[in-house]
GROMACS .gro file of N, CA and C in nm:
model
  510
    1UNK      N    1  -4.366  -6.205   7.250
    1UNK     CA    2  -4.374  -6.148   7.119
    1UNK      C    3  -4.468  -6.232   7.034
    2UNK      N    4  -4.530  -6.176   6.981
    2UNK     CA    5  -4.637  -6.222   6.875
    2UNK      C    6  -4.585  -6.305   6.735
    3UNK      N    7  -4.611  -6.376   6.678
    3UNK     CA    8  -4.563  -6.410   6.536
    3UNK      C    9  -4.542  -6.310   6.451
    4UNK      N   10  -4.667  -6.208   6.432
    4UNK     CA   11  -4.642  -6.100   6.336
    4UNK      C   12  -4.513  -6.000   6.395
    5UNK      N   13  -4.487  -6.008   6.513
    5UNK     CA   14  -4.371  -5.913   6.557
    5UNK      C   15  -4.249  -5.991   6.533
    6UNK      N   16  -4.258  -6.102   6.499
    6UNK     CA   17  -4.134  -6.172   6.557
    6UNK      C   18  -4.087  -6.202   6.367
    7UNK      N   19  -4.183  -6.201   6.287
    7UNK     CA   20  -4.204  -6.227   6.128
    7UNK      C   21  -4.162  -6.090   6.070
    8UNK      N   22  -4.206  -5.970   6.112
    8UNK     CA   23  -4.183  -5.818   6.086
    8UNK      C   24  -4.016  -5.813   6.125
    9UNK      N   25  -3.970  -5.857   6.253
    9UNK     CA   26  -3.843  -5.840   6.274
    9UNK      C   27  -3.739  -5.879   6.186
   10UNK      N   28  -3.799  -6.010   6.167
   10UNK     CA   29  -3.675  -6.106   6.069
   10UNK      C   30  -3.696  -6.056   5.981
   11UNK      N   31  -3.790  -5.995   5.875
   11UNK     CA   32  -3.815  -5.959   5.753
   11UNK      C   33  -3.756  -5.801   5.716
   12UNK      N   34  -3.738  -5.735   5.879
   12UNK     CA   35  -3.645  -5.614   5.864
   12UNK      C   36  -3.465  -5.636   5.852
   13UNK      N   37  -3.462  -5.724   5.916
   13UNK     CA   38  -3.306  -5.803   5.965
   13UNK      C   39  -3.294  -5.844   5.790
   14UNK      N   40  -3.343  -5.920   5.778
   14UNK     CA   41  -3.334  -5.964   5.618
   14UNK      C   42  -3.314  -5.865   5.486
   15UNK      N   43  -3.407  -5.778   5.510
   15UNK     CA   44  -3.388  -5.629   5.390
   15UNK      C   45  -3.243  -5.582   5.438
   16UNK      N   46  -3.249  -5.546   5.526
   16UNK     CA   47  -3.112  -5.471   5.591
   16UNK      C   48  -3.021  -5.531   5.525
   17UNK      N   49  -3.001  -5.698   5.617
   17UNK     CA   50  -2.884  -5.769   5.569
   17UNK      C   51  -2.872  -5.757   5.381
   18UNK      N   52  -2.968  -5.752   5.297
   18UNK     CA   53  -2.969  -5.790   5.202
   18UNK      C   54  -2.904  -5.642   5.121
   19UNK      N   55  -2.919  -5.490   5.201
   19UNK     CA   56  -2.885  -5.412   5.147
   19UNK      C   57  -2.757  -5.363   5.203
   20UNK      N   58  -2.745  -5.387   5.330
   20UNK     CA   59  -2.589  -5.390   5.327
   20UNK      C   60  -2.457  -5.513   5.287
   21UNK      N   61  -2.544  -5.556   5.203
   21UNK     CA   62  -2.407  -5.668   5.168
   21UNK      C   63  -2.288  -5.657   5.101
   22UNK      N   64  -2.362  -5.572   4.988
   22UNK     CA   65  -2.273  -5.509   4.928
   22UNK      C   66  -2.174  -5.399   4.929
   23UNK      N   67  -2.258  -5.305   5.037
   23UNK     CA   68  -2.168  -5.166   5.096
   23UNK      C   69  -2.033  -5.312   5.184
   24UNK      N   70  -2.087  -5.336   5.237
   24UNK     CA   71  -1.978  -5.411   5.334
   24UNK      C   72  -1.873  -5.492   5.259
   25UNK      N   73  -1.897  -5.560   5.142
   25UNK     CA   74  -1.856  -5.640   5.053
   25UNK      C   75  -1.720  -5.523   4.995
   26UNK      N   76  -1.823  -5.425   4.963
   26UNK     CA   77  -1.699  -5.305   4.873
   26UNK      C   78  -1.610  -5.258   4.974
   27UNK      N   79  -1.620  -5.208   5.089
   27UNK     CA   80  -1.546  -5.194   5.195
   27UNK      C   81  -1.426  -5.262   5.222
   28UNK      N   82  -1.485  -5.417   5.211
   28UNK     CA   83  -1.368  -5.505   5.285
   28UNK      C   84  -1.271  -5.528   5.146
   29UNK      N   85  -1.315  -5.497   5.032
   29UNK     CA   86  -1.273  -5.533   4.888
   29UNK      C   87  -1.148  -5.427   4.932
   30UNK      N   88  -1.223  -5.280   4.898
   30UNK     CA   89  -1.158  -5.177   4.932
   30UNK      C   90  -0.981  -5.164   4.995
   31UNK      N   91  -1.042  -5.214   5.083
   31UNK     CA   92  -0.934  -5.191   5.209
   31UNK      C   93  -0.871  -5.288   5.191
   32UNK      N   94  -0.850  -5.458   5.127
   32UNK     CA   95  -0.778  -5.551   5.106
   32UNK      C   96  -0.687  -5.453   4.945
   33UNK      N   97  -0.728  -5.384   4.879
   33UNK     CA   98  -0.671  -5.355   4.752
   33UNK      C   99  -0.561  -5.230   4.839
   34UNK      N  100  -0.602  -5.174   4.941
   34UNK     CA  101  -0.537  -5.072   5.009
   34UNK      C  102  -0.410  -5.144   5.062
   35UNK      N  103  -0.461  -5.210   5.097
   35UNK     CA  104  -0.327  -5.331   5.152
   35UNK      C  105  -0.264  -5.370   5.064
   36UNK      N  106  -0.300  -5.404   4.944
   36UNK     CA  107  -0.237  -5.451   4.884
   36UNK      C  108  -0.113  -5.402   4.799
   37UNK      N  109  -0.161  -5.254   4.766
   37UNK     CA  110  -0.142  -5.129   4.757
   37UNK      C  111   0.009  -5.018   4.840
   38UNK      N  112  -0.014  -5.109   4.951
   38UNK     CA  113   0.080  -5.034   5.011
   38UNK      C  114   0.179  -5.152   5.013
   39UNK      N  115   0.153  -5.253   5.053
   39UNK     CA  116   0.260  -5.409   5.028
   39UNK      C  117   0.366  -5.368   4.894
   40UNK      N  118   0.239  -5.337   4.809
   40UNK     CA  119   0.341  -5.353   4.661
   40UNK      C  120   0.461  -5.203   4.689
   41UNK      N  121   0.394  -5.077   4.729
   41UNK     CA  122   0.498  -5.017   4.763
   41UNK      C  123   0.600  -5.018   4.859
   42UNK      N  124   0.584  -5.108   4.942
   42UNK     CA  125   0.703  -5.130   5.029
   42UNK      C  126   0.825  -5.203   4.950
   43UNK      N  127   0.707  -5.315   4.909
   43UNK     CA  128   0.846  -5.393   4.835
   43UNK      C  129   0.913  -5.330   4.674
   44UNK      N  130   0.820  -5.228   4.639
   44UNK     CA  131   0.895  -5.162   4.563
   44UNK      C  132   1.036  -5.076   4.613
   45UNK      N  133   1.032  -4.985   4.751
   45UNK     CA  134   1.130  -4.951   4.786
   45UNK      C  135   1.212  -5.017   4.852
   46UNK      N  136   1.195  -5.102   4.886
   46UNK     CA  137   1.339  -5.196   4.911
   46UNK      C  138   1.409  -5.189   4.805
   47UNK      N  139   1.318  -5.282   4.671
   47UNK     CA  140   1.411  -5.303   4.566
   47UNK      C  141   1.523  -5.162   4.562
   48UNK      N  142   1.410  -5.040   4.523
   48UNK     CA  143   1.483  -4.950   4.492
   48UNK      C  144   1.623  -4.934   4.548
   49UNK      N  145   1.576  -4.964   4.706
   49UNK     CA  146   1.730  -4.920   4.783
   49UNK      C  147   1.828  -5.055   4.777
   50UNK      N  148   1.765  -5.154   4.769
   50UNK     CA  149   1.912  -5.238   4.714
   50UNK      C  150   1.966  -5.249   4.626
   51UNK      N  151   1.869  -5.192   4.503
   51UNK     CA  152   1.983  -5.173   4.374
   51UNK      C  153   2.011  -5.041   4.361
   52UNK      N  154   1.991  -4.976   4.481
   52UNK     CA  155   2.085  -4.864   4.474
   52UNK      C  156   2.228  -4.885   4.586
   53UNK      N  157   2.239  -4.953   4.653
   53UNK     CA  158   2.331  -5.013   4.730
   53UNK      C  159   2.397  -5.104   4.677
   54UNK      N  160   2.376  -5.206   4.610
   54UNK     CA  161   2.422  -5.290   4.515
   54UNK      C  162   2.507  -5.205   4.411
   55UNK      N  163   2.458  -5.154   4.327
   55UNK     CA  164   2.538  -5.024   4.251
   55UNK      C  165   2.626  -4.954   4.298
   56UNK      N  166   2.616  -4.908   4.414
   56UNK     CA  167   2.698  -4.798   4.469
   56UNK      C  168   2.852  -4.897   4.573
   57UNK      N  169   2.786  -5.006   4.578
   57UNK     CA  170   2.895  -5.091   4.680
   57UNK      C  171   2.957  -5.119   4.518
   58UNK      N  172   2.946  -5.207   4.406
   58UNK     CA  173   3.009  -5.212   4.352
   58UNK      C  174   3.113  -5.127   4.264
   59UNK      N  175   3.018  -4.988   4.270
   59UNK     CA  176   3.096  -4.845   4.202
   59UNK      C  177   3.194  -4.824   4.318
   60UNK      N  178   3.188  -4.821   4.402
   60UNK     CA  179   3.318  -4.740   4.501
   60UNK      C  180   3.422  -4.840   4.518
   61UNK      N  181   3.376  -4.957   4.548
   61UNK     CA  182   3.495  -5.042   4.526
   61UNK      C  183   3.552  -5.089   4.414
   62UNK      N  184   3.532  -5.051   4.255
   62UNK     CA  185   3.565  -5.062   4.147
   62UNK      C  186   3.677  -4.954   4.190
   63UNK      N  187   3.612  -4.803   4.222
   63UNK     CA  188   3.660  -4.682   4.192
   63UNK      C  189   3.776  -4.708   4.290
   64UNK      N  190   3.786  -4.778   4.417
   64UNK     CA  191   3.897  -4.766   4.542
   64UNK      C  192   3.995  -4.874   4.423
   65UNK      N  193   3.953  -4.948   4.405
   65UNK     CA  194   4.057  -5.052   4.303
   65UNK      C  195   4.156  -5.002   4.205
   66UNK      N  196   4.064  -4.885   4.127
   66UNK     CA  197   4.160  -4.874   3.987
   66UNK      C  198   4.250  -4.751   4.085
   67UNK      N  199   4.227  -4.706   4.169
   67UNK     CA  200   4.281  -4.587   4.246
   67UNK      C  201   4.405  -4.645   4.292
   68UNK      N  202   4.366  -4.766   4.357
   68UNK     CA  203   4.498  -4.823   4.431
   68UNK      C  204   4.575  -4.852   4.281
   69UNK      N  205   4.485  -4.909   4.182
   69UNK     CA  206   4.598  -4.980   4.082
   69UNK      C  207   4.682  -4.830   4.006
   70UNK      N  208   4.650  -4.727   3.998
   70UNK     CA  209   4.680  -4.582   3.962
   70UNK      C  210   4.764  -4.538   4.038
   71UNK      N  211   4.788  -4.544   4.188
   71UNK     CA  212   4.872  -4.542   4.208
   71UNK      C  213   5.005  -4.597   4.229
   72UNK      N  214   4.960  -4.744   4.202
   72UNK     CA  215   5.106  -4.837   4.225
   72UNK      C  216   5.193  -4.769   4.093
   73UNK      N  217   5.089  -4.765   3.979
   73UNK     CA  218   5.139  -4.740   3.826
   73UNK      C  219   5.212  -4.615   3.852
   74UNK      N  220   5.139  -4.497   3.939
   74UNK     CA  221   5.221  -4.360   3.906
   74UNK      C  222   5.385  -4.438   3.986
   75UNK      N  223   5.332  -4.469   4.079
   75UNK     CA  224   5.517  -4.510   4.196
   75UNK      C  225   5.599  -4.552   4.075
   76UNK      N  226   5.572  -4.666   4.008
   76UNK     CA  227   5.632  -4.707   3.903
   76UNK      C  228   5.666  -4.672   3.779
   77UNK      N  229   5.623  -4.537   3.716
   77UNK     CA  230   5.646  -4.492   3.585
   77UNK      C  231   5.574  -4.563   3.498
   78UNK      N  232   5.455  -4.639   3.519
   78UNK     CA  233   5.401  -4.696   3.368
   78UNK      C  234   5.262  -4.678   3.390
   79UNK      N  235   5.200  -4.572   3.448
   79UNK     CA  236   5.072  -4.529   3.448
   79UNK      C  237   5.023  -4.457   3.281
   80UNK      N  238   4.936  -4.563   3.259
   80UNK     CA  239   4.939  -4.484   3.079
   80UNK      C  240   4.751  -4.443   3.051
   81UNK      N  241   4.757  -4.409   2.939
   81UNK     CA  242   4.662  -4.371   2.876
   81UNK      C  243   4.506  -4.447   2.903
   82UNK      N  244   4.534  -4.554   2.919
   82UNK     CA  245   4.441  -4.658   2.890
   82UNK      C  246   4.358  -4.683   3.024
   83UNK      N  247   4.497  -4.666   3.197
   83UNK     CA  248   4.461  -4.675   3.289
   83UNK      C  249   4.387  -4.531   3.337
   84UNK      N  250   4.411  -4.404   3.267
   84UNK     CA  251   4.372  -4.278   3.315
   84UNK      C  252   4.190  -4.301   3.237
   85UNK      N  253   4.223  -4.369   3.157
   85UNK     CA  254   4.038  -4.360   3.100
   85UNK      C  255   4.019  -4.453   3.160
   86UNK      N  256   4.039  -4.570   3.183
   86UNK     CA  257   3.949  -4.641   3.311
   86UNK      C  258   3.948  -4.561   3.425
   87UNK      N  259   4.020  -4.539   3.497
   87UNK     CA  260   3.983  -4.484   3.626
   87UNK      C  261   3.917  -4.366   3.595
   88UNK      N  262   3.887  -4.251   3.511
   88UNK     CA  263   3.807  -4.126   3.457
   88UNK      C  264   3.629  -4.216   3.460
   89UNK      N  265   3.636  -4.333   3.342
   89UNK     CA  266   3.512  -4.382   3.384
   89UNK      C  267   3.445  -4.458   3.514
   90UNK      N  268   3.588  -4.515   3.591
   90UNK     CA  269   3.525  -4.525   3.753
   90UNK      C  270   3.460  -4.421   3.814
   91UNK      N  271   3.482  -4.339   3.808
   91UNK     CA  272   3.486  -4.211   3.883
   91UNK      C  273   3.377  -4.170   3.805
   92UNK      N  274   3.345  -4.169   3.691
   92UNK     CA  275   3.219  -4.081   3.665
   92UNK      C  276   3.076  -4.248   3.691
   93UNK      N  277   3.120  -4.350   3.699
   93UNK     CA  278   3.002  -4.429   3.779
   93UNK      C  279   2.927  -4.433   3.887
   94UNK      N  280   3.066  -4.406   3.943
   94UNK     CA  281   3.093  -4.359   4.111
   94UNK      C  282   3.003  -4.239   4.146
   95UNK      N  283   2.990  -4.167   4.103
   95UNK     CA  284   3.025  -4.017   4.094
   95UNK      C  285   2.803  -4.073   4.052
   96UNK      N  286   2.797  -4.136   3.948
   96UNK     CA  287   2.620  -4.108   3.939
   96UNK      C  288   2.550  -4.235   4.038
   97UNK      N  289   2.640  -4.352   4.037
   97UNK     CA  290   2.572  -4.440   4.193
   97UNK      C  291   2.550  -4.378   4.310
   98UNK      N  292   2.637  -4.312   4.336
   98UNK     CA  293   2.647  -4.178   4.450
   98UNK      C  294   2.546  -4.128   4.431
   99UNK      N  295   2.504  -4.040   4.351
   99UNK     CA  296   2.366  -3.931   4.336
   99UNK      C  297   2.222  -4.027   4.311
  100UNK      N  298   2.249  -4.132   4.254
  100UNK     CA  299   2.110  -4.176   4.254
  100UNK      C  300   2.107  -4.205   4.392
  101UNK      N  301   2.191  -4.287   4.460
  101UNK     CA  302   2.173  -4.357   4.628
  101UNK      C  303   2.136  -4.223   4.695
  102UNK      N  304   2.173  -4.108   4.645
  102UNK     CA  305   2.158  -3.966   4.750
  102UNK      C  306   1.998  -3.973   4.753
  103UNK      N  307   1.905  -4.004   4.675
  103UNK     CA  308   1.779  -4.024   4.610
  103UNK      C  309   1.675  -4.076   4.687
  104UNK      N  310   1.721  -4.194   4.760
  104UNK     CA  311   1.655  -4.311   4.784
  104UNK      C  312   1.681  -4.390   4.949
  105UNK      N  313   1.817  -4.378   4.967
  105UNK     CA  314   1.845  -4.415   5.071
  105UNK      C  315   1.843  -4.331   5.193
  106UNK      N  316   1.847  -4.383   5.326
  106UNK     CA  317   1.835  -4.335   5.431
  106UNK      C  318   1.911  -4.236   5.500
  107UNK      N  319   1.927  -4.192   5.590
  107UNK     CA  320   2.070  -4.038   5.601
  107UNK      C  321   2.152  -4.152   5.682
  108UNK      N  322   2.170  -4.251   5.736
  108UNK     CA  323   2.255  -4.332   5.845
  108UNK      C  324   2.384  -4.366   5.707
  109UNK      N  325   2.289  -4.402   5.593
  109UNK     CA  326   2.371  -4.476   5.525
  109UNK      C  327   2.436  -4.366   5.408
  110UNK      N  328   2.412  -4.257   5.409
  110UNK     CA  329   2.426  -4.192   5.349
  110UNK      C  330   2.571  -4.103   5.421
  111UNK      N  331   2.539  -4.086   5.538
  111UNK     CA  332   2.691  -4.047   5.598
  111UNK      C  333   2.793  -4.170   5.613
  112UNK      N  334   2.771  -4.292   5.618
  112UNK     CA  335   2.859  -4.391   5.589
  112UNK      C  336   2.928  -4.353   5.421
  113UNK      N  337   2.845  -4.321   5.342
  113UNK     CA  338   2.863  -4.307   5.217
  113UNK      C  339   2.920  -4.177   5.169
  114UNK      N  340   2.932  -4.102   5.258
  114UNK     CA  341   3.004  -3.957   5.246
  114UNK      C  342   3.149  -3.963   5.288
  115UNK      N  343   3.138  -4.046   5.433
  115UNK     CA  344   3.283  -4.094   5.468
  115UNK      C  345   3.367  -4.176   5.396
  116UNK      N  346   3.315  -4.254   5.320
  116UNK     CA  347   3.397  -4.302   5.148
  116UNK      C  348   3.429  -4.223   5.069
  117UNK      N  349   3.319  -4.129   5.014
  117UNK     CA  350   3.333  -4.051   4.898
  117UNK      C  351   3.427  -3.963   4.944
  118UNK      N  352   3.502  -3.891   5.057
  118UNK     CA  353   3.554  -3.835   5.103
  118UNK      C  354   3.703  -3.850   5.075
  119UNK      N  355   3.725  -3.972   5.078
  119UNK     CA  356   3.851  -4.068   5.080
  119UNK      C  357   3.899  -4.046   4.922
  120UNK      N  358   3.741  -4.160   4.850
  120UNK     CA  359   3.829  -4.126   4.717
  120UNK      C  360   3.849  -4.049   4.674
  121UNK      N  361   3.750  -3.941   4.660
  121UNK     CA  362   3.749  -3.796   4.615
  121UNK      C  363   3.915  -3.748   4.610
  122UNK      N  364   3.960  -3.688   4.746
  122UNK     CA  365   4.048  -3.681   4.794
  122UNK      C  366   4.226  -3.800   4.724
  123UNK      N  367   4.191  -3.872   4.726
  123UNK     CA  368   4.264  -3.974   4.674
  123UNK      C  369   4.283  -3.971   4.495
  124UNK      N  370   4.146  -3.948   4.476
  124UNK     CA  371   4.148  -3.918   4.247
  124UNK      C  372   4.195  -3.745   4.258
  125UNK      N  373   4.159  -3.695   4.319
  125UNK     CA  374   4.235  -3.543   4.302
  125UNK      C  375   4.419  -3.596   4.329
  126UNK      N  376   4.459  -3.676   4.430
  126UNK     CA  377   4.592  -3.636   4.425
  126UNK      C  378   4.628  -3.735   4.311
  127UNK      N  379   4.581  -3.857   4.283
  127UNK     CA  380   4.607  -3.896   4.192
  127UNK      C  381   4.632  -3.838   4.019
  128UNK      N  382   4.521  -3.735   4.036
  128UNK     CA  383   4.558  -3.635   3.912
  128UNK      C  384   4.653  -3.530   3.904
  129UNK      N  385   4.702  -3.462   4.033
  129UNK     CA  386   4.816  -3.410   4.061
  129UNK      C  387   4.921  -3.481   4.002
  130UNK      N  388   4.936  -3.594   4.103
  130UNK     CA  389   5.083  -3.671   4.118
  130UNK      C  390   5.058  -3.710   3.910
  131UNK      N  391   4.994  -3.716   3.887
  131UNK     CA  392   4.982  -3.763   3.726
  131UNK      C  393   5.052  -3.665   3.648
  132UNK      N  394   4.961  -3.514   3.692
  132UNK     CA  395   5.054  -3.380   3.576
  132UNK      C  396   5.176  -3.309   3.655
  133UNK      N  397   5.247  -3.367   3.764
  133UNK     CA  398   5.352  -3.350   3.783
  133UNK      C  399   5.309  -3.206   3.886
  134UNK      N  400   5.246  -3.241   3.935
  134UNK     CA  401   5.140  -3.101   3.999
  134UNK      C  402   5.130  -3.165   4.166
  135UNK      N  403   5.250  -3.247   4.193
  135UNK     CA  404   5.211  -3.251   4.388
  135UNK      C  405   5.238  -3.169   4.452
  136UNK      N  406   5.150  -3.161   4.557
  136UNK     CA  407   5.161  -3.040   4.680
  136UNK      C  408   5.261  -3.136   4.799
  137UNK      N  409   5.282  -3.045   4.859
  137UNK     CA  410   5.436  -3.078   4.963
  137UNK      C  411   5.395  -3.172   5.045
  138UNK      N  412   5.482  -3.292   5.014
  138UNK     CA  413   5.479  -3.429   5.066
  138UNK      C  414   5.374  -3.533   5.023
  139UNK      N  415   5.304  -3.450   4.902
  139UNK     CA  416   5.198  -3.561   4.817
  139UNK      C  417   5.308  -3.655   4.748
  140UNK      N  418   5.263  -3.806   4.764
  140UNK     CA  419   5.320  -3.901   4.678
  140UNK      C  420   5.231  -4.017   4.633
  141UNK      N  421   5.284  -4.153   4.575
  141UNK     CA  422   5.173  -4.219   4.536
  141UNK      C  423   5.205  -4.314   4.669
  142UNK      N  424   5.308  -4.289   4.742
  142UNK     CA  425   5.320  -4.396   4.862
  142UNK      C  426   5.239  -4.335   4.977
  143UNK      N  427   5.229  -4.228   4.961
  143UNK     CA  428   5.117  -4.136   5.108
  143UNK      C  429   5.023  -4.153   5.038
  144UNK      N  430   4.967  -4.143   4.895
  144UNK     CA  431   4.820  -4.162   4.892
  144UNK      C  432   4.742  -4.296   4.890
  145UNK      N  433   4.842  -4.428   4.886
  145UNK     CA  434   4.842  -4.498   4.932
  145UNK      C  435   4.795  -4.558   5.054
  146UNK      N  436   4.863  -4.459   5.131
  146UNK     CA  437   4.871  -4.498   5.311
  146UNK      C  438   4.699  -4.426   5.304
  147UNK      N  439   4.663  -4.311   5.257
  147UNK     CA  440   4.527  -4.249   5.268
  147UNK      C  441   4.419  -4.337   5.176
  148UNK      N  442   4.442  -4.401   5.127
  148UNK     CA  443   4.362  -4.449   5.065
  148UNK      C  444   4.311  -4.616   5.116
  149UNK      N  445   4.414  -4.686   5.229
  149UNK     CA  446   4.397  -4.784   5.306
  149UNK      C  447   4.312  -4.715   5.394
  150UNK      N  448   4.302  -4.604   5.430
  150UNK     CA  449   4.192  -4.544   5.506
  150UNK      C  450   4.001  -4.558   5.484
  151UNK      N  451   4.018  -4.583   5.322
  151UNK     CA  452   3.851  -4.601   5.283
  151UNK      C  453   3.786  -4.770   5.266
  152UNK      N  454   3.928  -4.903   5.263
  152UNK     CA  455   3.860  -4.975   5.350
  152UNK      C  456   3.777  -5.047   5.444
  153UNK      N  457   3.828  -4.973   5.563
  153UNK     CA  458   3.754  -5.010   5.688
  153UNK      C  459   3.601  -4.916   5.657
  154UNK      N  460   3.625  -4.768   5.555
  154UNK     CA  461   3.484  -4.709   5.570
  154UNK      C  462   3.391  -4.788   5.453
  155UNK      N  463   3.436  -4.878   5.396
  155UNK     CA  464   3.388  -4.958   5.260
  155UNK      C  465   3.321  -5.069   5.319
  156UNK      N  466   3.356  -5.078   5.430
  156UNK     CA  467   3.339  -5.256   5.509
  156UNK      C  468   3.186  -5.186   5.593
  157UNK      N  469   3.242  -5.048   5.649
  157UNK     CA  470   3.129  -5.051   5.743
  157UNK      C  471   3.014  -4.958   5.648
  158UNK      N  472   3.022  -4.856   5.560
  158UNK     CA  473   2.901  -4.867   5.470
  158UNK      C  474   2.852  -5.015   5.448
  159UNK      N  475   2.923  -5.110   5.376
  159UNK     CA  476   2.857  -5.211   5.343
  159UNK      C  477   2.749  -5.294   5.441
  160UNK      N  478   2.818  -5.266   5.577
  160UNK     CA  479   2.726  -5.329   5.709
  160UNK      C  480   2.592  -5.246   5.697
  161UNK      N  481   2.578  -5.149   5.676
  161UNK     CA  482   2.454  -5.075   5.745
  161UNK      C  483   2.384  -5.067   5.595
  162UNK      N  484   2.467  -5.100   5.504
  162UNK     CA  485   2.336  -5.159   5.363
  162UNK      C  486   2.280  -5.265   5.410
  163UNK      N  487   2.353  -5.363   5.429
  163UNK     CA  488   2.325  -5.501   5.484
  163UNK      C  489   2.227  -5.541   5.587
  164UNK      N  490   2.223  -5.402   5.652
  164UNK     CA  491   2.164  -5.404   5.764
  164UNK      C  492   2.033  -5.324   5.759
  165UNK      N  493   2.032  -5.278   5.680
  165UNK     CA  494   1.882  -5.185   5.692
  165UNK      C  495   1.834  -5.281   5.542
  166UNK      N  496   1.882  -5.374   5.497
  166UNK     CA  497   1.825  -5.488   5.405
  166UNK      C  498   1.767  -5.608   5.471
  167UNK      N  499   1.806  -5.580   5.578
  167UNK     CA  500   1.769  -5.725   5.662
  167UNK      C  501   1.820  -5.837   5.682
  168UNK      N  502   1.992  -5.812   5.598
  168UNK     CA  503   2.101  -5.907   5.585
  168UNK      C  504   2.136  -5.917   5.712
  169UNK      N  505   2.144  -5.998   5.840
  169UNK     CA  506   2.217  -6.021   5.967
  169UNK      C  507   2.317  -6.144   6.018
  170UNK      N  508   2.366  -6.181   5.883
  170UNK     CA  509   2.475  -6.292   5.891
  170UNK      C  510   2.612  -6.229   5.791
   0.00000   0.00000   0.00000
C-alpha cells in the first residue's frame, strides 16, 4: 500500500469515527436510561406489593382479633357499643386492604387471601347474628370460636407466601 492509500484510509476511519461518536454515545446513553427505567419500575412494584401485604397482614389480623375478642364478649353478656364500632371499623379496613391487595398482588397470594377472607367473613356475619339474637341452628359464640381457630393456620400460611414472593426466606 502506498502512503497516499494508507493516509486516505486513516483519514476515512477518522471522519467515520468522528461522526459516529455521537450516534453511538446517544445509543448507549439511551439504553442505560432504559435500564434505568425499568430498575426504577421494578422496585416501584415491590414496594407497591409490600405495602399492600403489610396492610392487609395487619388488617386481617386486627379484624381475626376483635372477632375473637366479640365473641368471648357475646359468650359473656358484656359485648357493648363501643366493641361493635371497633370491630364495624375492622372490618371496613379489612374489607379496603383486601381490594387494594386484589390490585396489585399475584393470584398464588391472592387465593391464600380468599381462604382468610372466607373465615372472617363468615365468622363477622355470625357474629352479627349471635349479636341481634338472630342464630341459625347450632350457631354460638363457642362454635364460632372453634371456626374461627380455623383462619389461623390460613393467616400463618398467607403470611408465608407474602414473605415469600418478598424474598423473605428466614
Amino acid at each position: 500500500m502506498t502512503a497516499a492509500v494508507t493516509a486516505m484510509i486513516t483519514a476515512v476511519v477518522g471522519v467515520l469515527g468522528t461522526l459516529f461518536a455521537p450516534v453511538l454515545s446517544q445509543r448507549l446513553t439511551a439504553r442505560q436510561r432504559a435500564d434505568e427505567a425499568q430498575l426504577a419500575e421494578r422496585r416501584r412494584r415491590f414496594e407497591e406489593r409490600r405495602g399492600a401485604y403489610t396492610a392487609m397482614n395487619r388488617a386481617s389480623r386486627q379484624f381475626h382479633t376483635l372477632l375473637k375478642d366479640a365473641l368471648h364478649r357475646l359468650r359473656d353478656g358484656v359485648y357493648t357499643e363501643l366493641e361493635r364500632d371497633q370491630l364495624e371499623e375492622a372490618r371496613r379496613d379489612y374489607r379496603d386492604r383486601y381490594a387494594e391487595a386484589q390490585m396489585v398482588v399475584p393470584e398464588r397470594i391472592l387465593d391464600a387471601s380468599r381462604a382468610v377472607n372466607q373465615v372472617l367473613a363468615d365468622v363477622d356475619a355470625a357474629v352479627k347474628r349471635l349479636d341481634r339474637g338472630l342464630a341459625r341452628d347450632g350457631e354460638s359464640a363457642e362454635a364460632s370460636m372453634l371456626q374461627l381457630k380455623d383462619a389461623e393456620p390460613r393467616l400463618a400460611a398467607m403470611r408465608q407466601l407474602m414473605r415469600a414472593d418478598l424474598g423473605v426466606t428466614e
